[in-house]
Short mmCIF file of C-alpha atoms in Angstrom, two decimals:
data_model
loop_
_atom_site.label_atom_id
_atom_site.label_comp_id
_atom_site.label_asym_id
_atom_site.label_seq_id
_atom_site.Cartn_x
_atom_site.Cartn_y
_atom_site.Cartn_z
CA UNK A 266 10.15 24.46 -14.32
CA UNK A 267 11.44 21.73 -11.56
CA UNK A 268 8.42 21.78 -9.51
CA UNK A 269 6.41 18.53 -9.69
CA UNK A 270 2.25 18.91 -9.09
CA UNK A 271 0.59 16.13 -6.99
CA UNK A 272 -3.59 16.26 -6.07
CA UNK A 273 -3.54 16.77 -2.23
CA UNK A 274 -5.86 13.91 -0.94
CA UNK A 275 -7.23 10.69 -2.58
CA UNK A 276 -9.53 8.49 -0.81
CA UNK A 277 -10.17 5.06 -2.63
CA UNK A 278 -12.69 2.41 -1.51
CA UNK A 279 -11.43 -1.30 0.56
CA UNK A 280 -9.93 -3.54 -2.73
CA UNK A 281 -10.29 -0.95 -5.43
CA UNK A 282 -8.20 0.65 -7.35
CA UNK A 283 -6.44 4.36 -7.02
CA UNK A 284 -4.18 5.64 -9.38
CA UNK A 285 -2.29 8.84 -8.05
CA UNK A 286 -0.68 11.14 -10.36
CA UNK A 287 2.27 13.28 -10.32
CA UNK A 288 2.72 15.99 -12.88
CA UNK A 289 5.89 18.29 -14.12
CA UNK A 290 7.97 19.26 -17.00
CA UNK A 291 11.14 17.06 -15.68
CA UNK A 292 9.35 14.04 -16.22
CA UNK A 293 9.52 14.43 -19.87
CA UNK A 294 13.56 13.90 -18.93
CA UNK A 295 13.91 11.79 -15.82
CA UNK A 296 11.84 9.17 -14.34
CA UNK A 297 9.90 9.52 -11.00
CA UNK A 298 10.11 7.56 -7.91
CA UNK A 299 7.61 6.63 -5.41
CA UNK A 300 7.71 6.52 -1.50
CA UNK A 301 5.14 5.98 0.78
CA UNK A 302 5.25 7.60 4.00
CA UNK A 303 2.78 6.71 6.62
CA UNK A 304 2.53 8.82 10.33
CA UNK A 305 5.73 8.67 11.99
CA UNK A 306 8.13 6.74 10.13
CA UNK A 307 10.68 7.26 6.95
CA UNK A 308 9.29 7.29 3.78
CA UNK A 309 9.67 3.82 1.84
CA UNK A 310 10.28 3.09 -1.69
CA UNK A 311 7.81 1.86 -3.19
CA UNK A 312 8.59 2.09 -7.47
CA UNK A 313 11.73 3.20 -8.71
CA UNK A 314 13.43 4.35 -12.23
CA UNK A 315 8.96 4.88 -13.62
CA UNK A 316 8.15 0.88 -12.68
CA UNK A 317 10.28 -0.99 -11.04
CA UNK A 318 9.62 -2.46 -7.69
CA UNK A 319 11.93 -2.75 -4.49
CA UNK A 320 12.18 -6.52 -3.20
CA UNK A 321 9.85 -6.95 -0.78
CA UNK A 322 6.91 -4.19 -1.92
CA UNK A 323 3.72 -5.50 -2.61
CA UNK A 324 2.92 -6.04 -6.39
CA UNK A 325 -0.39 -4.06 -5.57
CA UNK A 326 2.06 -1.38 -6.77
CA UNK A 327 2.84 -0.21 -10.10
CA UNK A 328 4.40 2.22 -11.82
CA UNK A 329 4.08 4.17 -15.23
CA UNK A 330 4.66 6.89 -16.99
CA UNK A 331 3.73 8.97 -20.21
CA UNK A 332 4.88 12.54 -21.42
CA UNK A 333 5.14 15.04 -18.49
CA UNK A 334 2.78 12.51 -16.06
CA UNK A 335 4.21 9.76 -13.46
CA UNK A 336 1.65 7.55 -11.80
CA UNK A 337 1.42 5.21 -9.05
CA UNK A 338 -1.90 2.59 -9.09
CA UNK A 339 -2.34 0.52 -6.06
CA UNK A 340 -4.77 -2.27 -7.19
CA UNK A 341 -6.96 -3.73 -4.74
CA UNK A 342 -5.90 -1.10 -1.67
CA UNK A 343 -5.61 -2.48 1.73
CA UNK A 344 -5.72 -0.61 5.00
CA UNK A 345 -2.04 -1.08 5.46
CA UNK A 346 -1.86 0.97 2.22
CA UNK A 347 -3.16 4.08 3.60
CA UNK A 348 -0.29 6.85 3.68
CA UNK A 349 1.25 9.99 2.30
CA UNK A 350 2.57 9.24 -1.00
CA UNK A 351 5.37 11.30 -2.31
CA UNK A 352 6.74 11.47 -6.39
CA UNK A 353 10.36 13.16 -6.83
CA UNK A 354 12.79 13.36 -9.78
CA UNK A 355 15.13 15.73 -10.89
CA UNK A 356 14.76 19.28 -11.51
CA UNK A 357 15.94 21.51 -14.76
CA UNK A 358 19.61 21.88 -12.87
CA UNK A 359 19.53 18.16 -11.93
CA UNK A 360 18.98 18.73 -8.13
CA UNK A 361 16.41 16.26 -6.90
CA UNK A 362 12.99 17.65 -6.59
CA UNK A 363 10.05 15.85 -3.95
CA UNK A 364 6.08 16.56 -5.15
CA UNK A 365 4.21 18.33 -2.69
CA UNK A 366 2.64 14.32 -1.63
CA UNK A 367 -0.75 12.56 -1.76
CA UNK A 368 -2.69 11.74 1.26
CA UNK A 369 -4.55 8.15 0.60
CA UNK A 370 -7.40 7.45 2.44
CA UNK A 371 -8.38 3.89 2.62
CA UNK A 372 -12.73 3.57 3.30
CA UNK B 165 21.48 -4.21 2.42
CA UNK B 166 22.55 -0.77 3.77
CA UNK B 167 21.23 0.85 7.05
CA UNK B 168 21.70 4.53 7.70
CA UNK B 169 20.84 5.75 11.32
CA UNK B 170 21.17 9.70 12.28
CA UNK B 171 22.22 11.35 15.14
CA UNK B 172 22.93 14.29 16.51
CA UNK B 173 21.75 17.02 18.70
CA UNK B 174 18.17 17.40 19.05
CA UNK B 175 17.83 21.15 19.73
CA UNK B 176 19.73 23.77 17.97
CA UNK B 177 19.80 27.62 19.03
CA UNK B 178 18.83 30.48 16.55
CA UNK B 179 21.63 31.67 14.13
CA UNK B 180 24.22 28.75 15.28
CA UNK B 181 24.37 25.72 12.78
CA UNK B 182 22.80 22.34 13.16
CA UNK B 183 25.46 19.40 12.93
CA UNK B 184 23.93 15.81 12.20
CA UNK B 185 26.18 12.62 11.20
CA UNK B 186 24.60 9.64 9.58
CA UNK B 187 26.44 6.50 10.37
CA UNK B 188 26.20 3.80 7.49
CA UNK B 189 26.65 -0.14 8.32
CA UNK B 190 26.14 -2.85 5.32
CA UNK B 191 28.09 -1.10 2.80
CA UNK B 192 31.38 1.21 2.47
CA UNK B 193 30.60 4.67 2.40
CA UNK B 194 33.28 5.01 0.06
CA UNK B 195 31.57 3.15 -2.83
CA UNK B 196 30.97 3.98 -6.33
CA UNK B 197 27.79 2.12 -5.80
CA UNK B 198 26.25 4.80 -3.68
CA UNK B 199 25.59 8.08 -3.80
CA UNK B 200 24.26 9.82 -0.02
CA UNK B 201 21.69 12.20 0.62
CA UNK B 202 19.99 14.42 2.93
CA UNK B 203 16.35 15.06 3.24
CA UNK B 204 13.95 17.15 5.88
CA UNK B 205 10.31 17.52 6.56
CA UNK B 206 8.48 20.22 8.80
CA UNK B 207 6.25 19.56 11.07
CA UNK B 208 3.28 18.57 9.05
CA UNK B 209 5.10 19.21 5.81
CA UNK B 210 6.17 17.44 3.01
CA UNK B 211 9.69 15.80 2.11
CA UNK B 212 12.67 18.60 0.95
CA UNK B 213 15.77 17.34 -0.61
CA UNK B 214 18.61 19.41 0.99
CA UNK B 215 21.70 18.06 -0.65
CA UNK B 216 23.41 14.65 -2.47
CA UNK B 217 27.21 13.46 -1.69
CA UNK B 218 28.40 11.67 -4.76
CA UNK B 219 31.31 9.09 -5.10
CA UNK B 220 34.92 11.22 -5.17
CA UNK B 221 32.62 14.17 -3.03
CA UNK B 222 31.30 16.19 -5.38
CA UNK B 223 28.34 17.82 -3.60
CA UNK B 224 24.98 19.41 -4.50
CA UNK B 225 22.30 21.13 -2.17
CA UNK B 226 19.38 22.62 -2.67
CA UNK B 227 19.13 26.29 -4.07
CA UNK B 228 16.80 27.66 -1.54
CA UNK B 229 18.87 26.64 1.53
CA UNK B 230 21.11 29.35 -0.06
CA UNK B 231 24.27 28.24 0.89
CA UNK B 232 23.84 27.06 3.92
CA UNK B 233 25.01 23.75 3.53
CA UNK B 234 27.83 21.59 3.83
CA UNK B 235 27.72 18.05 3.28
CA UNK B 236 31.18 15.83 4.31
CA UNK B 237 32.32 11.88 4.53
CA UNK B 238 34.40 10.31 6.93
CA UNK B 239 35.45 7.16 4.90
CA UNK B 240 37.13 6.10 8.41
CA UNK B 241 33.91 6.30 10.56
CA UNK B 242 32.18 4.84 7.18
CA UNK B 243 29.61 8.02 8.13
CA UNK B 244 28.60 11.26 6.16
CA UNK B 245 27.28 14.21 7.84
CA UNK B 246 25.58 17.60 7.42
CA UNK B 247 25.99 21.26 8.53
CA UNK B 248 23.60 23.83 7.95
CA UNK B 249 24.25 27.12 9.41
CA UNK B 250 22.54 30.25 10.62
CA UNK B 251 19.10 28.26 11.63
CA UNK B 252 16.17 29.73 12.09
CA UNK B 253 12.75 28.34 13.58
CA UNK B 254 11.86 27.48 9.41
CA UNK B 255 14.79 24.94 10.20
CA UNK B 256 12.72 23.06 12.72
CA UNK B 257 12.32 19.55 10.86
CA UNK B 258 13.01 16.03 11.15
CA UNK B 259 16.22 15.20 9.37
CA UNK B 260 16.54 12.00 7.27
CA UNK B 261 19.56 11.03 5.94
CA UNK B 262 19.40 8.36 2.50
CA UNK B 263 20.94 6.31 0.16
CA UNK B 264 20.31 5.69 -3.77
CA UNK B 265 22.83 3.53 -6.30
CA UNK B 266 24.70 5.63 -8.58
CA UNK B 267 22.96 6.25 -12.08
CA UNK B 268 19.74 5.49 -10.30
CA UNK B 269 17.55 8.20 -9.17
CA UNK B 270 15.44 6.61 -6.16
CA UNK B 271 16.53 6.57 -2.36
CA UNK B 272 16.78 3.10 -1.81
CA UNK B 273 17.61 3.48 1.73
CA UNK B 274 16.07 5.81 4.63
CA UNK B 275 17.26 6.26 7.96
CA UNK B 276 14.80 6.94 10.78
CA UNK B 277 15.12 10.29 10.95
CA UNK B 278 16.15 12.86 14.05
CA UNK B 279 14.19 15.13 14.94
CA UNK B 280 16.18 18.91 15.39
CA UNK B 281 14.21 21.82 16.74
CA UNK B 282 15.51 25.27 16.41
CA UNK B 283 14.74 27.11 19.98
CA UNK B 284 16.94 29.63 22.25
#
């Protein structure tokens, strides 16, 4: 299957920790990127290739990965970090494949 | 650093096809380096790949647009651009064109995104 499973809506306290998960058979095969989207703009990478880090992203964010799971952990969340987050990879044909995204909700 | 900026008409009627160009500046769209995509989300949606231009235009688009699509590259206007035919309202979206490096799977580069609305 090339469809990747993401949890709909994750709320995380001011300066704690979220991890946000993104689930699906092609990760066993090809790494996951991250991009954060927030209202109104173009998505953003945020972690590419499992854990690495665009210049110029905040090292709040990491990447990692084990068996058919991808995660993203923003560590100590800010209230700039609050956005739809969005996993993709590639599919069983190699065609690119975007989870369903994460809505983070900073309190 | 590259910078990708869409354009293109920002209504299209039902059953005719929706034309977009993405113009590229800080890199040559004829590049190994790169490879160029195309992405939409509905209103309220998430993110749908609809297609990847590779170096030497090989091309690849996404099984449930069924066809529909045809991305191209103008190596002289250093732009790429996308056709998708037979809209419907489903089509409504905001259309983002994007950039990745070749052997890497991330889009490294976003344009702002236009926003196309299929209505007679």
């Amino acid at each position: 299957s090339s469809e990747l499973i993401q949890d709909p809506d994750v709320s995380v306290a001011l300066g704690r920790t979220v991890r946000i998960t993104c689930q699906g058979d092609s990760l066993r095969r090809y790494s996951a990127s991250w991009y954060q989207q927030k209202p109104g703009q173009a998505p953003v990478l945020v972690i590419s290739g499992k854990t690495n880090r665009p210049s110029g992203i905040s090292d709040r964010f990491s990447g990692s990965s084990s068996g058919n799971t991808a995660s993203l952990t923003i560590t100590g969340a800010q209230a700039e970090d609050e956005a739809d987050y969005y996993c993709d990879s590639r599919g069983s044909s190699g065609n690119r494949v975007f989870g369903p995204g994460t809505k983070v909700t900073v309190l | 650093q590259l910078h990708l900026q869409e354009s293109g008409p920002g209504q299209v009627k039902p059953s005719e096809t929706l034309s977009l160009t993405c113009n590229v500046s800080g890199g040559s769209i004829g590049s190994s380096s790169y490879y160029w995509d195309w992405v939409r989300q509905s209103p309220g949606k998430g993110l749908e790949w609809i297609g990847t231009l590779y170096y030497g235009g090989s091309t690849y688009d996404n099984p449930s647009l069924k066809s529909r699509v045809t991305i191209s590259v103008d190596t002289s206007k250093n732009q790429f651009s996308l056709e998708l035919t037979s809209v419907t309202a489903a089509d409504t979206a905001v259309y983002y064109c994007a950039s990745g490096y070749t052997g890497f799977n991330s889009l490294d580069y976003w344009g702002q995104g236009t926003l196309v609305t299929v209505s007679s």
